[in-house]
Amino acid sequence: MAHVTLANLPLINLRRKPFRTAALVTVVTMLTVAFYGGSMLSMNLQAGLNSMQERMGADLMVTPQNSKSEAEALLTNGSTSTFYFTNSIENQVSKVDGIAQVTAQTYISSLAASCCDEKVQIIGFNPDNDFVITPWIASQFEGTLKRGQAIAGAGVNVSSSGTVRLYGHKFPVVAQLASTGTSLDNSVFVNMETVPDVVSYSAQAGHTAIPERYADKAVSSVLIKVEEGYSARQVAANIAKQTGLKGLGYVYPGGITSTTKGNLTVIVRYIVLFVIVFWLMGLVVLLAVFSSAMNERKREFATYRILGATRPVLAGIVMRESLMIGAAGGVIGIVAASLAILPFSTLIGRQLQLPYLQTNISRTLALIAISLAFAVLTGLVSSAASAVRLSSPETYRTLREGE
C-alpha cells in the first residue's frame, strides 16, 4: 500500500472515486474541445482570409459575362471550371485608359477519371507579364517554367516520380507551392505555350476541354492592375465604352474579400457565442458536482481534521484535485480536437466554402498553452466555492462535530 502524504493525497482521492473523477474530466475535456477547437477554426479562417488577400494581386478581372460566378469561385474555394473568350480580348483591353498592368489567364478543369490523377484546376499564365501568380511562385521556384512543365499547388498529389497526370499525359512538376488555404492549392500552373498541348491531350482522352481551333488563343480572364487615381469600377466602365465589346463580366477581388470577411466574421461570432454558452453550462455542471461531492465527503474531511489538517490544508486538497482534473481534461481535449482538425484542413475548407489555412506552428503552440491554462482555470473556478466553504468557520465547526 502506497504511503499517504499531503502531496499525493489528492491523486489518491481521485483514484478512490473513478466514476466521479471520469465524469469531471469528461466535462472539462468537452469544454476544452469547444474552446481549443473553436479558437483553432477561427484562427485558420483568418489565416485563410489573409492568404487570399495576399494572392489577389489584381484590382479587376474581366471574364465572359456568364462565367462570373466560376471566376469568383476560383478566388475563394470553389469547384474547378473551364470557360474562355474566343477573341484576342487581352490586346483590346490593354489599350483602355486607367490600366497600369494587364495579363491573361486560361482556366481548364481536368477530369476525375482514369486519365487523371485527380480533378484539379489547370491555370495557364504568361510569365512574361504576369503580376498575380509569378511573385508567389518566385518565392519557391527561381527557374523559367518551360513548355510542358507544371507547377503544382500544395493540395495536388504529385507522384513519386515528380509528375502529375492530366488527360492521360504525365506533366513533370518542377515545384510544389506552399499552402494558401484557397482553391489555388488544388491547381496546376502551366505557361500559355502549354495550353494547346493540354487541349490536345484532352481531345485524345475523349473529353475536349476547348475546341482545338481556339486552343492557342483561348483566354478565360484578363486581370488588371489599375493606375493610381482610377477605381476598378471606373476602369470597367472604360473597358465597356472604349472597346465596345459585349458579353463581358467584371469581377472585383476587393469586393469578394470584403464579402468573405463578412461571412467569416459571422461564423466567428457564432463560434464565440457557442463556446461561451457551452462553457457556462459546463461550469454549472462542475459546480453542482463539486458541491454535491463536498456534502458526501463530510466524514472524509472530518477525518482529515482529526489528523490535524487546518482549514487552508482542506481547501488546498480540493483545489489540487480540481487542478489535476483540469489538467487531465485539458490534455485529452487538446489531443482530441487536434486529431479532429489538423489532419482534415482541406476537407474543412471545402465544407465551409471559405479560405481556410492551417495557422503556423508558433500560434498553434500558443493556443495549446492558452487552452491548457483555460482547462486548469475552469477546474479551479468550479471548485473555488467548495474550497471557500471548507475555509469558512461555520463549515469548519461542522467538520469538528464529526471528530
Coordinates of C-alpha atoms in Angstrom, one line a residue:
M1 CA 0.0 0.0 0.0
A2 CA 1.4 3.4 -1.0
H3 CA 2.4 5.8 1.7
V4 CA -0.1 8.6 2.0
T5 CA 1.2 12.2 2.2
L6 CA -0.4 15.6 1.7
A7 CA 1.4 15.7 -1.7
N8 CA -0.2 12.5 -3.1
L9 CA -3.4 12.6 -1.2
P10 CA -5.4 14.5 -3.9
L11 CA -4.4 11.9 -6.5
I12 CA -5.3 9.0 -4.2
N13 CA -8.7 10.7 -3.6
L14 CA -9.4 10.9 -7.3
R15 CA -8.5 7.3 -7.8
R16 CA -10.8 6.2 -5.0
K17 CA -13.8 7.7 -6.9
P18 CA -13.1 6.7 -10.5
F19 CA -16.6 7.3 -11.8
R20 CA -16.9 10.8 -10.3
T21 CA -13.4 11.6 -11.5
A22 CA -14.1 10.4 -15.0
A23 CA -17.3 12.4 -15.2
L24 CA -15.5 15.6 -14.1
V25 CA -12.6 15.0 -16.5
T26 CA -15.1 14.4 -19.4
V27 CA -16.9 17.7 -18.8
V28 CA -13.5 19.6 -18.7
T29 CA -12.5 17.7 -21.9
M30 CA -15.6 18.8 -23.7
L31 CA -15.2 22.4 -22.7
T32 CA -11.5 22.3 -23.8
V33 CA -12.5 20.7 -27.2
A34 CA -15.0 23.6 -27.7
F35 CA -12.6 26.3 -26.6
Y36 CA -9.5 24.9 -28.4
G37 CA -11.3 23.7 -31.5
G38 CA -13.4 26.9 -31.9
S39 CA -10.3 29.1 -31.5
M40 CA -8.3 26.9 -33.9
L41 CA -11.1 27.1 -36.6
S42 CA -11.3 30.9 -36.1
M43 CA -7.5 31.4 -36.4
N44 CA -7.4 29.1 -39.5
L45 CA -10.2 31.0 -41.2
Q46 CA -8.4 34.3 -40.5
A47 CA -5.2 32.9 -41.9
G48 CA -7.0 31.8 -45.0
L49 CA -8.5 35.2 -45.5
N50 CA -5.1 36.9 -45.1
S51 CA -3.6 34.5 -47.6
M52 CA -6.4 35.2 -50.1
Q53 CA -5.9 38.9 -49.8
E54 CA -2.2 38.4 -50.4
R55 CA -2.8 36.3 -53.5
M56 CA -5.4 38.5 -55.1
G57 CA -2.9 40.7 -57.0
A58 CA -5.4 42.2 -59.4
D59 CA -7.9 45.0 -58.9
L60 CA -10.3 43.8 -61.7
M61 CA -11.0 40.6 -63.6
V62 CA -12.7 40.7 -67.0
T63 CA -14.4 37.4 -67.8
P64 CA -17.2 36.1 -70.1
Q65 CA -20.4 37.5 -68.6
N66 CA -22.0 34.1 -67.9
S67 CA -18.8 32.9 -66.1
K68 CA -18.6 35.5 -63.3
S69 CA -19.6 33.0 -60.6
E70 CA -17.0 30.5 -61.7
A71 CA -14.3 33.2 -61.7
E72 CA -15.3 34.3 -58.2
A73 CA -15.2 30.7 -57.0
L74 CA -11.6 30.5 -58.3
L75 CA -10.6 33.3 -55.9
T76 CA -12.1 31.6 -52.8
N77 CA -12.6 27.8 -52.6
G78 CA -15.0 26.8 -55.3
S79 CA -15.1 23.9 -57.8
T80 CA -13.0 23.7 -60.9
S81 CA -14.3 25.0 -64.2
T82 CA -13.5 25.8 -67.8
F83 CA -14.5 29.0 -69.6
Y84 CA -12.9 31.2 -72.2
F85 CA -13.2 34.0 -74.7
T86 CA -12.7 33.2 -78.3
N87 CA -11.1 36.5 -79.4
S88 CA -8.0 38.5 -78.6
I89 CA -9.5 40.4 -75.8
E90 CA -6.3 41.0 -73.9
N91 CA -4.9 43.2 -76.6
Q92 CA -8.1 45.2 -76.8
V93 CA -8.4 45.7 -73.1
S94 CA -4.8 46.7 -72.6
K95 CA -5.3 49.9 -74.6
V96 CA -8.1 51.2 -72.3
D97 CA -7.5 54.3 -70.1
G98 CA -6.7 53.7 -66.4
I99 CA -4.8 50.4 -66.8
A100 CA -1.3 50.1 -65.2
Q101 CA -0.7 46.3 -65.9
V102 CA -2.7 43.6 -67.7
T103 CA -2.2 39.9 -68.0
A104 CA -4.3 37.0 -69.2
Q105 CA -5.0 33.6 -67.8
T106 CA -6.7 30.4 -69.1
Y107 CA -8.7 28.1 -66.9
I108 CA -9.2 24.4 -67.7
S109 CA -10.7 21.8 -65.4
S110 CA -9.2 18.4 -65.5
L111 CA -11.2 15.2 -65.0
A112 CA -11.6 12.9 -62.1
A113 CA -11.3 9.9 -64.3
S114 CA -8.8 7.2 -65.4
C115 CA -7.0 9.8 -67.5
C116 CA -6.1 12.0 -64.5
D117 CA -4.6 11.6 -61.0
E118 CA -7.4 13.8 -59.6
K119 CA -9.7 16.7 -60.6
V120 CA -7.7 19.9 -60.5
Q121 CA -7.9 23.4 -61.9
I122 CA -5.3 23.9 -64.7
I123 CA -4.3 27.6 -64.9
G124 CA -2.4 28.8 -67.9
F125 CA -0.5 32.1 -67.4
N126 CA 2.1 34.2 -69.2
P127 CA 5.3 34.5 -67.0
D128 CA 6.5 37.5 -69.2
N129 CA 3.8 39.9 -68.0
D130 CA 2.0 38.1 -65.1
F131 CA 1.9 40.0 -61.8
V132 CA -0.5 37.8 -59.9
I133 CA 1.0 34.3 -59.8
T134 CA 4.6 34.9 -60.7
P135 CA 5.5 36.8 -57.4
W136 CA 4.0 34.0 -55.4
I137 CA 5.8 31.3 -57.4
A138 CA 9.1 33.2 -57.3
S139 CA 9.4 32.5 -53.5
Q140 CA 9.8 28.8 -54.2
F141 CA 10.8 28.5 -57.9
E142 CA 13.5 30.6 -59.4
G143 CA 13.8 29.0 -62.8
T144 CA 11.8 29.5 -66.0
L145 CA 8.7 27.5 -66.5
K146 CA 9.1 25.8 -69.8
R147 CA 6.6 24.4 -72.2
G148 CA 5.2 21.0 -71.0
Q149 CA 6.3 21.6 -67.4
A150 CA 3.9 22.3 -64.5
I151 CA 3.9 23.8 -61.0
A152 CA 1.6 22.2 -58.5
G153 CA -0.4 23.7 -55.7
A154 CA 0.0 22.4 -52.2
G155 CA -3.1 20.2 -52.4
V156 CA -2.2 18.4 -55.6
N157 CA -0.9 14.8 -55.3
V158 CA 2.4 14.7 -57.1
S159 CA 3.7 11.2 -57.9
S160 CA 6.9 9.7 -56.6
S161 CA 8.4 10.3 -60.0
G162 CA 7.6 14.0 -59.8
T163 CA 4.8 14.1 -62.2
V164 CA 1.1 14.8 -62.3
R165 CA -1.2 13.1 -64.8
L166 CA -3.7 15.2 -66.7
Y167 CA -5.8 13.9 -69.5
G168 CA -3.6 10.8 -69.8
H169 CA -0.3 12.8 -70.0
K170 CA 2.3 13.0 -67.3
F171 CA 3.5 16.5 -66.8
P172 CA 6.8 16.9 -65.0
V173 CA 6.3 19.1 -61.8
V174 CA 9.2 21.4 -61.3
A175 CA 7.9 22.9 -58.0
Q176 CA 5.1 22.5 -55.4
L177 CA 3.9 25.6 -53.8
A178 CA 3.2 26.4 -50.1
S179 CA -0.4 26.2 -48.9
T180 CA -2.6 29.2 -49.4
G181 CA -5.9 27.9 -48.0
T182 CA -7.7 28.8 -51.2
S183 CA -8.6 26.9 -54.4
L184 CA -5.2 27.7 -55.7
D185 CA -3.9 24.8 -53.6
N186 CA -5.8 22.4 -55.9
S187 CA -4.5 24.0 -59.1
V188 CA -1.7 23.1 -61.6
F189 CA 0.0 26.0 -63.3
V190 CA 1.4 25.9 -66.8
N191 CA 2.6 28.6 -69.2
M192 CA 0.4 29.7 -72.1
E193 CA 2.6 27.7 -74.5
T194 CA 1.5 24.5 -72.8
V195 CA -2.3 25.3 -73.0
P196 CA -2.6 24.0 -76.6
D197 CA -0.9 20.8 -75.5
V198 CA -3.4 20.3 -72.7
V199 CA -6.2 20.9 -75.1
S200 CA -4.7 18.3 -77.5
Y201 CA -4.4 15.7 -74.7
S202 CA -8.0 16.4 -73.6
A203 CA -9.2 15.6 -77.1
Q204 CA -7.2 12.4 -77.2
A205 CA -8.8 11.4 -73.9
G206 CA -12.2 11.9 -75.4
H207 CA -13.1 15.0 -73.3
T208 CA -12.1 18.0 -75.3
A209 CA -11.7 20.9 -72.9
I210 CA -11.7 23.6 -75.6
P211 CA -12.3 23.4 -79.3
E212 CA -8.9 22.9 -80.8
R213 CA -9.3 25.8 -83.2
Y214 CA -9.3 28.1 -80.2
A215 CA -6.5 26.2 -78.3
D216 CA -3.8 28.8 -79.0
K217 CA -5.9 31.9 -78.3
A218 CA -8.5 31.0 -75.7
V219 CA -8.3 33.3 -72.7
S220 CA -10.5 32.9 -69.6
S221 CA -9.9 36.1 -67.9
V222 CA -7.9 39.3 -68.2
L223 CA -6.5 40.5 -64.9
I224 CA -5.9 44.2 -64.4
K225 CA -3.9 46.4 -62.0
V226 CA -5.5 49.9 -62.3
E227 CA -3.5 53.1 -62.4
E228 CA -3.3 55.4 -59.4
G229 CA -6.2 57.8 -59.4
Y230 CA -8.6 55.3 -61.0
S231 CA -11.1 52.9 -59.4
A232 CA -11.7 49.4 -60.6
R233 CA -15.3 50.3 -61.5
Q234 CA -14.1 53.3 -63.5
V235 CA -11.8 51.1 -65.5
A236 CA -14.6 48.6 -66.0
A237 CA -16.8 51.4 -67.4
N238 CA -13.9 52.5 -69.7
I239 CA -13.5 49.0 -71.0
A240 CA -17.2 48.7 -71.9
K241 CA -17.1 52.1 -73.5
Q242 CA -13.8 52.1 -75.4
T243 CA -13.8 48.5 -76.6
G244 CA -17.4 48.2 -77.5
L245 CA -17.3 44.6 -76.5
K246 CA -20.5 42.9 -75.4
G247 CA -21.0 40.0 -73.0
L248 CA -18.2 41.0 -70.6
G249 CA -18.4 40.2 -66.9
Y250 CA -16.5 42.2 -64.3
V251 CA -15.2 40.6 -61.0
Y252 CA -13.9 42.8 -58.2
P253 CA -11.5 40.9 -56.0
G254 CA -11.6 43.6 -53.3
G255 CA -15.4 43.1 -53.1
I256 CA -15.0 39.3 -52.8
T257 CA -12.5 39.8 -50.0
S258 CA -15.0 42.1 -48.2
T259 CA -17.8 39.6 -48.6
T260 CA -15.7 36.8 -47.5
K261 CA -14.5 38.8 -44.5
G262 CA -18.2 39.5 -43.6
N263 CA -19.1 35.8 -43.8
L264 CA -16.0 34.9 -41.7
T265 CA -17.0 37.4 -39.1
V266 CA -20.5 35.9 -38.7
I267 CA -19.0 32.4 -38.4
V268 CA -16.5 33.5 -35.8
R269 CA -19.3 35.3 -33.8
Y270 CA -21.3 32.1 -33.7
I271 CA -18.2 30.1 -32.6
V272 CA -17.5 32.6 -29.8
L273 CA -21.2 32.5 -28.7
F274 CA -21.2 28.7 -28.7
V275 CA -18.0 28.5 -26.7
I276 CA -19.3 31.0 -24.1
V277 CA -22.7 29.2 -23.7
F278 CA -21.1 25.8 -23.6
W279 CA -18.6 26.9 -21.0
L280 CA -21.3 28.4 -18.8
M281 CA -23.3 25.2 -19.0
G282 CA -20.3 23.1 -18.2
L283 CA -19.3 25.3 -15.3
V284 CA -22.7 24.9 -13.8
V285 CA -22.4 21.1 -14.1
L286 CA -19.0 21.2 -12.5
L287 CA -20.1 23.4 -9.6
A288 CA -23.1 21.1 -9.0
V289 CA -20.8 18.0 -8.9
F290 CA -18.2 19.6 -6.6
S291 CA -20.9 20.9 -4.3
S292 CA -22.6 17.5 -4.1
A293 CA -19.3 15.8 -3.6
M294 CA -18.5 18.1 -0.7
N295 CA -21.7 17.1 1.1
E296 CA -20.8 13.4 0.6
R297 CA -17.2 14.0 1.9
K298 CA -18.0 15.5 5.3
R299 CA -16.9 12.4 7.1
E300 CA -13.7 12.3 4.9
F301 CA -12.9 15.9 5.8
A302 CA -13.7 15.3 9.4
T303 CA -11.1 12.5 9.4
Y304 CA -8.5 14.9 7.9
R305 CA -9.4 17.3 10.7
I306 CA -8.8 14.6 13.4
L307 CA -5.4 14.0 11.7
G308 CA -4.6 17.7 12.3
A309 CA -5.5 19.3 8.9
T310 CA -6.2 23.0 9.1
R311 CA -8.7 25.0 7.0
P312 CA -6.2 26.0 4.4
V313 CA -5.0 22.4 4.1
L314 CA -8.5 21.1 3.5
A315 CA -9.2 23.9 0.9
G316 CA -5.8 23.1 -0.7
I317 CA -6.7 19.4 -1.1
V318 CA -9.9 20.3 -3.0
M319 CA -8.1 22.9 -5.2
R320 CA -5.3 20.4 -6.1
E321 CA -7.8 17.8 -7.0
S322 CA -9.6 20.2 -9.3
L323 CA -6.2 21.3 -10.8
M324 CA -5.4 17.6 -11.7
I325 CA -8.9 17.2 -13.2
G326 CA -8.5 20.4 -15.2
A327 CA -5.0 19.4 -16.5
A328 CA -6.1 15.9 -17.4
G329 CA -9.3 17.2 -19.2
G330 CA -7.3 19.9 -20.9
V331 CA -4.6 17.5 -22.3
I332 CA -7.3 15.0 -23.5
G333 CA -9.4 17.8 -25.0
I334 CA -6.4 19.3 -26.9
V335 CA -5.3 16.0 -28.3
A336 CA -8.9 15.0 -29.3
A337 CA -9.5 18.4 -31.0
S338 CA -6.1 18.4 -32.8
L339 CA -6.8 14.9 -34.2
A340 CA -10.2 16.1 -35.4
I341 CA -8.9 19.3 -37.0
L342 CA -5.3 19.2 -38.0
P343 CA -5.4 16.2 -40.5
F344 CA -8.6 17.4 -42.2
S345 CA -7.8 21.0 -43.0
T346 CA -8.5 20.5 -46.8
L347 CA -11.8 18.8 -46.1
I348 CA -12.9 21.5 -43.6
G349 CA -12.0 24.3 -46.1
R350 CA -14.2 22.6 -48.8
Q351 CA -17.1 22.2 -46.5
L352 CA -17.0 25.8 -45.2
Q353 CA -16.5 27.1 -48.8
L354 CA -14.2 29.8 -47.3
P355 CA -10.5 30.3 -47.4
Y356 CA -9.0 28.0 -44.7
L357 CA -5.4 27.8 -43.9
Q358 CA -3.7 26.0 -41.0
T359 CA -2.1 28.6 -38.9
N360 CA 1.7 28.5 -38.2
I361 CA 3.2 26.3 -35.5
S362 CA 4.1 29.1 -33.1
R363 CA 0.5 30.3 -32.9
T364 CA -0.7 26.7 -32.6
L365 CA 1.6 26.1 -29.6
A366 CA 0.5 29.4 -28.1
L367 CA -3.1 28.3 -28.4
I368 CA -2.3 24.9 -26.9
A369 CA -0.8 26.7 -23.8
I370 CA -3.8 29.0 -23.5
S371 CA -6.3 26.2 -23.8
L372 CA -4.5 24.1 -21.2
A373 CA -4.5 27.1 -18.9
F374 CA -8.2 27.6 -19.7
A375 CA -8.9 24.0 -18.7
V376 CA -7.0 24.2 -15.4
L377 CA -8.6 27.6 -14.6
T378 CA -12.1 26.1 -15.3
G379 CA -11.3 23.3 -12.9
L380 CA -10.1 25.7 -10.2
V381 CA -13.1 28.1 -10.6
S382 CA -15.6 25.2 -10.4
S383 CA -14.0 24.1 -7.1
A384 CA -13.5 27.5 -5.6
A385 CA -16.9 27.6 -3.9
S386 CA -16.2 24.3 -2.2
A387 CA -12.8 25.5 -1.1
V388 CA -14.2 28.7 0.3
R389 CA -16.9 26.8 2.2
L390 CA -14.2 24.5 3.7
S391 CA -12.2 27.6 4.8
S392 CA -15.2 29.2 6.5
P393 CA -15.5 28.9 10.3
E394 CA -19.1 27.6 10.0
T395 CA -18.1 24.7 7.9
Y396 CA -15.1 24.1 10.0
R397 CA -17.2 23.8 13.1
T398 CA -19.5 21.3 11.3
L399 CA -16.5 19.2 10.5
R400 CA -15.3 19.3 14.1
E401 CA -18.7 17.8 15.1
G402 CA -17.6 14.7 13.3
E403 CA -14.3 14.4 15.2

